[in-house]
Short mmCIF file of C-alpha atoms and ligand atoms in Angstrom, two decimals:
data_model
loop_
_atom_site.label_atom_id
_atom_site.label_comp_id
_atom_site.label_asym_id
_atom_site.label_seq_id
_atom_site.Cartn_x
_atom_site.Cartn_y
_atom_site.Cartn_z
CA MET A 9 -7.62 33.18 -27.88
CA LYS A 10 -6.10 32.52 -24.49
CA PRO A 11 -4.92 36.02 -23.47
CA LYS A 12 -1.19 35.60 -23.11
CA TRP A 13 0.76 33.13 -25.19
CA VAL A 14 4.47 32.69 -25.70
CA ILE A 15 5.06 32.29 -29.45
CA THR A 16 8.47 31.30 -30.80
CA ILE A 17 9.80 31.80 -34.32
CA ASP A 18 13.13 30.14 -35.10
CA GLY A 19 15.02 29.75 -38.35
CA PRO A 20 18.22 30.61 -40.21
CA ALA A 21 19.39 34.12 -41.15
CA GLY A 22 17.37 35.72 -43.94
CA ALA A 23 14.35 33.40 -43.59
CA GLY A 24 12.16 36.46 -42.97
CA LYS A 25 11.80 36.00 -39.20
CA THR A 26 12.11 39.67 -38.27
CA THR A 27 9.48 41.03 -40.68
CA VAL A 28 7.05 38.27 -39.83
CA SER A 29 7.65 38.30 -36.04
CA ARG A 30 7.10 42.05 -35.88
CA ALA A 31 3.91 41.87 -37.96
CA LEU A 32 2.55 38.90 -36.00
CA ALA A 33 3.25 40.63 -32.67
CA GLU A 34 1.48 43.74 -33.93
CA ARG A 35 -1.57 41.79 -35.12
CA LEU A 36 -1.85 40.10 -31.73
CA GLY A 37 -0.97 43.16 -29.62
CA TYR A 38 2.06 41.27 -28.27
CA ARG A 39 5.63 42.31 -27.52
CA TYR A 40 8.29 41.35 -30.05
CA ILE A 41 11.71 40.19 -28.81
CA ASP A 42 14.61 39.82 -31.25
CA THR A 43 17.03 37.53 -29.41
CA GLY A 44 19.66 37.64 -32.19
CA ALA A 45 20.08 41.33 -31.28
CA LEU A 46 21.16 40.26 -27.78
CA TYR A 47 23.93 38.01 -29.18
CA ARG A 48 24.93 40.87 -31.44
CA GLY A 49 25.03 43.24 -28.45
CA VAL A 50 27.39 40.96 -26.53
CA ALA A 51 29.54 40.47 -29.67
CA LEU A 52 29.84 44.25 -30.12
CA ALA A 53 30.82 44.71 -26.46
CA ALA A 54 33.45 41.94 -26.76
CA ARG A 55 34.87 43.49 -29.91
CA ASN A 56 35.01 46.94 -28.33
CA ALA A 57 36.79 45.49 -25.27
CA ASN A 58 39.22 43.52 -27.48
CA ILE A 59 38.12 40.22 -25.98
CA ALA A 60 38.83 37.09 -28.02
CA MET A 61 35.74 35.02 -28.85
CA ASP A 62 37.20 32.00 -27.02
CA ASP A 63 38.33 33.78 -23.82
CA ASP A 64 35.58 32.41 -21.57
CA ALA A 65 36.78 34.05 -18.34
CA ALA A 66 36.84 37.50 -19.96
CA LEU A 67 33.48 36.81 -21.69
CA ALA A 68 31.87 35.83 -18.37
CA ALA A 69 33.10 39.06 -16.74
CA LEU A 70 31.90 41.04 -19.77
CA CYS A 71 28.42 39.45 -19.64
CA ALA A 72 28.09 40.40 -15.98
CA ARG A 73 28.62 44.07 -16.95
CA GLN A 74 26.03 44.21 -19.77
CA GLU A 75 22.81 46.19 -19.46
CA LEU A 76 20.99 45.13 -22.62
CA ARG A 77 17.42 46.36 -23.04
CA PHE A 78 15.01 47.15 -25.86
CA MET A 79 13.45 50.58 -26.35
CA ARG A 80 10.40 50.96 -28.53
CA ASP A 81 10.29 53.66 -31.20
CA ASP A 82 8.04 54.38 -34.18
CA ALA A 83 10.03 52.09 -36.47
CA GLY A 84 10.02 49.18 -34.01
CA CYS A 85 12.53 48.31 -31.34
CA ARG A 86 16.09 49.48 -30.74
CA LEU A 87 18.71 47.73 -28.64
CA TYR A 88 20.43 49.76 -25.92
CA ASN A 89 23.36 48.85 -23.75
CA GLY A 90 22.99 51.07 -20.69
CA ASP A 91 22.26 54.50 -22.17
CA GLU A 92 23.86 53.84 -25.54
CA ASP A 93 21.69 53.13 -28.59
CA ILE A 94 23.63 50.32 -30.31
CA GLU A 95 20.96 49.27 -32.83
CA ASP A 96 22.82 50.49 -35.94
CA LYS A 97 26.22 49.28 -34.72
CA ILE A 98 25.05 45.68 -34.30
CA ARG A 99 23.67 45.37 -37.85
CA THR A 100 26.97 45.13 -39.74
CA PRO A 101 28.37 42.03 -41.53
CA GLU A 102 31.31 42.02 -39.08
CA ILE A 103 29.03 41.85 -36.03
CA SER A 104 26.88 39.17 -37.74
CA MET A 105 29.92 36.88 -37.96
CA LEU A 106 31.13 37.72 -34.44
CA ALA A 107 27.63 37.08 -33.03
CA SER A 108 27.58 33.68 -34.68
CA ALA A 109 31.02 32.86 -33.19
CA ILE A 110 30.18 34.15 -29.70
CA SER A 111 26.86 32.29 -29.68
CA ALA A 112 28.77 28.99 -29.54
CA ARG A 113 30.27 29.92 -26.12
CA ALA A 114 28.54 28.33 -23.14
CA VAL A 115 29.14 31.33 -20.84
CA VAL A 116 27.38 33.65 -23.26
CA ARG A 117 24.45 31.29 -23.88
CA ARG A 118 24.00 30.78 -20.14
CA TYR A 119 23.91 34.52 -19.52
CA LEU A 120 21.47 35.21 -22.37
CA LEU A 121 19.25 32.27 -21.43
CA GLU A 122 18.46 34.06 -18.17
CA VAL A 123 17.99 37.42 -19.90
CA GLN A 124 15.57 35.87 -22.44
CA ARG A 125 13.58 33.97 -19.82
CA ARG A 126 13.21 37.20 -17.84
CA PHE A 127 11.62 38.78 -20.91
CA GLY A 128 9.32 35.75 -21.14
CA ARG A 129 8.09 35.94 -17.58
CA GLU A 130 5.55 38.49 -18.67
CA LYS A 131 3.66 36.51 -21.32
CA GLY A 132 2.13 37.79 -24.55
CA ALA A 133 5.30 37.90 -26.65
CA VAL A 134 6.72 36.71 -29.95
CA PHE A 135 10.34 35.55 -29.56
CA GLU A 136 12.53 35.38 -32.64
CA GLY A 137 15.82 33.44 -32.64
CA ARG A 138 17.54 30.10 -33.22
CA ASP A 139 16.72 28.06 -30.10
CA MET A 140 13.55 29.70 -28.79
CA GLY A 141 11.37 26.60 -29.26
CA THR A 142 14.06 24.02 -28.49
CA VAL A 143 15.90 25.42 -25.45
CA VAL A 144 14.73 28.79 -24.14
CA PHE A 145 10.95 28.17 -24.18
CA PRO A 146 10.45 24.40 -24.65
CA ASP A 147 6.91 24.84 -23.27
CA ALA A 148 5.98 27.71 -25.61
CA ASP A 149 2.30 27.75 -26.60
CA VAL A 150 3.06 27.85 -30.35
CA LYS A 151 6.36 27.21 -32.12
CA PHE A 152 7.14 28.13 -35.70
CA PHE A 153 10.25 27.39 -37.76
CA LEU A 154 10.70 29.61 -40.79
CA ASP A 155 12.99 28.35 -43.54
CA ALA A 156 13.97 29.14 -47.15
CA PRO A 157 16.75 28.03 -49.54
CA LEU A 158 20.14 29.69 -49.02
CA SER A 159 20.01 31.49 -52.39
CA VAL A 160 16.65 33.11 -51.54
CA ARG A 161 17.82 34.15 -48.06
CA ALA A 162 21.08 35.62 -49.39
CA ARG A 163 19.21 37.68 -52.00
CA ARG A 164 16.88 39.06 -49.33
CA ARG A 165 19.73 39.94 -46.97
CA HIS A 166 21.72 41.56 -49.80
CA LEU A 167 18.75 43.83 -50.59
CA GLU A 168 18.33 44.72 -46.90
CA LEU A 169 22.02 45.63 -46.56
CA ALA A 170 22.20 47.56 -49.84
CA ASP A 171 21.83 51.04 -48.32
CA ARG A 172 24.11 50.29 -45.36
CA CYS A 173 27.13 48.51 -46.86
CA ASP A 174 28.54 47.52 -50.23
CA GLN A 175 28.95 43.78 -49.66
CA THR A 176 28.38 41.84 -52.91
CA LEU A 177 25.68 39.18 -53.25
CA GLU A 178 28.42 36.51 -53.38
CA GLY A 179 29.94 37.91 -50.14
CA VAL A 180 26.55 37.87 -48.39
CA LEU A 181 25.92 34.30 -49.58
CA LYS A 182 29.33 33.07 -48.39
CA ASP A 183 28.93 34.72 -44.95
CA MET A 184 25.46 33.25 -44.62
CA GLN A 185 26.65 29.77 -45.55
CA LEU A 186 29.36 29.96 -42.90
CA ARG A 187 26.93 31.30 -40.32
CA ASP A 188 24.40 28.54 -41.16
CA HIS A 189 27.16 25.99 -40.67
CA ASN A 190 28.25 27.50 -37.30
CA ASP A 191 24.67 27.83 -36.05
CA GLN A 192 23.61 24.33 -37.14
CA THR A 193 26.67 22.38 -36.03
CA ARG A 194 27.55 24.01 -32.70
CA GLU A 195 27.30 21.72 -29.70
CA LEU A 196 25.06 23.99 -27.65
CA ALA A 197 21.51 24.75 -28.73
CA PRO A 198 22.15 24.20 -32.46
CA LEU A 199 19.70 25.65 -34.95
CA LYS A 200 17.00 23.06 -35.71
CA PRO A 201 13.21 22.93 -35.61
CA ALA A 202 11.69 21.80 -32.31
CA ALA A 203 9.96 18.43 -32.65
CA ASP A 204 6.61 20.18 -32.18
CA ALA A 205 7.35 23.21 -34.38
CA ILE A 206 5.21 24.14 -37.38
CA VAL A 207 7.69 24.47 -40.25
CA ILE A 208 6.86 27.14 -42.84
CA PRO A 209 8.83 27.43 -46.13
CA SER A 210 8.82 31.23 -46.37
CA GLU A 211 9.76 31.33 -50.07
CA ARG A 212 6.30 30.00 -50.92
CA TYR A 213 4.49 32.99 -49.36
CA THR A 214 4.58 36.76 -49.16
CA PRO A 215 5.44 38.03 -45.64
CA GLU A 216 1.72 38.84 -45.18
CA GLY A 217 0.91 35.32 -46.35
CA VAL A 218 3.22 33.83 -43.70
CA VAL A 219 1.55 35.93 -40.99
CA GLU A 220 -1.92 34.83 -42.17
CA ARG A 221 -0.82 31.19 -42.13
CA MET A 222 0.54 31.65 -38.59
CA LEU A 223 -2.68 33.31 -37.41
CA GLN A 224 -4.64 30.37 -38.84
CA GLU A 225 -2.42 27.88 -37.01
CA ILE A 226 -2.83 29.87 -33.77
CA GLU A 227 -6.59 29.94 -34.20
CA THR A 228 -6.71 26.18 -34.78
CA LEU A 229 -4.58 25.51 -31.68
CA ASP A 230 -6.71 27.94 -29.68
CA ASP A 231 -9.94 26.17 -30.72
CA ARG A 232 -8.43 22.90 -29.50
CA SER A 233 -7.27 24.29 -26.12
O1 DC B 3 19.13 36.47 -35.88
P1 DC B 3 20.50 37.15 -36.04
O2 DC B 3 21.08 36.99 -37.41
O3 DC B 3 20.46 38.57 -35.62
O4 DC B 3 21.47 36.36 -35.02
C1 DC B 3 22.84 36.62 -34.93
C2 DC B 3 23.57 35.36 -34.43
O5 DC B 3 23.20 35.11 -33.08
C3 DC B 3 23.25 34.09 -35.19
O6 DC B 3 24.19 33.81 -36.20
C4 DC B 3 23.28 33.01 -34.14
C5 DC B 3 23.07 33.72 -32.83
N1 DC B 3 21.78 33.45 -32.20
C6 DC B 3 21.68 32.32 -31.42
O7 DC B 3 22.64 31.55 -31.33
N2 DC B 3 20.55 32.08 -30.73
C7 DC B 3 19.49 32.91 -30.83
N3 DC B 3 18.39 32.64 -30.14
C8 DC B 3 19.55 34.05 -31.66
C9 DC B 3 20.72 34.28 -32.36
#
């Protein structure tokens, strides 16, 4: 395999992107970058500074002050803003909804586009997000789009959240439906598979099965290159 590829994995919330992206990065000895965490980090900062999600001037000034970076630990990767570990704070239902709202703002997308491309300058990485293959890395070496029916994704997310909050399955499903709608219908970089993405229905596989399928696709592309 060509030593340093940029691999993108896009898809809606709960499609299994995080588990699979981490495992794929590990199998390949690549870095794993969770770009949704960056939108969550900006959303948390905006909430803490009492900035409305449509106040573009204040959001632009806020973005300029952010120092978002990932720190590796035994369990994976944690997001820091400056010296503060914000990983747990960004994983709440409230921040999920705020991240979806803030991700529709052009000032925020512009700022994070640069941040993400900086991460990509050093190749050998798996990028997980919504517009990795369509906008951020249109020339990525391999693009995947992971999908699953809403009911399956909501059940997965409900299980994940169970030890952190008491949101009901119906609440998780409703939030997810709204977030899907926001992410798919926004004007800027809406969630959709890139024309050259390999679409994988994750409900048909185990997470390990998805990773194996991805490794096979990578091998096939590598043989052709
Ligand atoms: O992947 P996630 O659930 O952590 O993402 C949170 C929100 O961030 C999601 O609802 C949409 C937005 N997002 C985006 O617009 N573009 C990305 N590349 C990643 C996330």
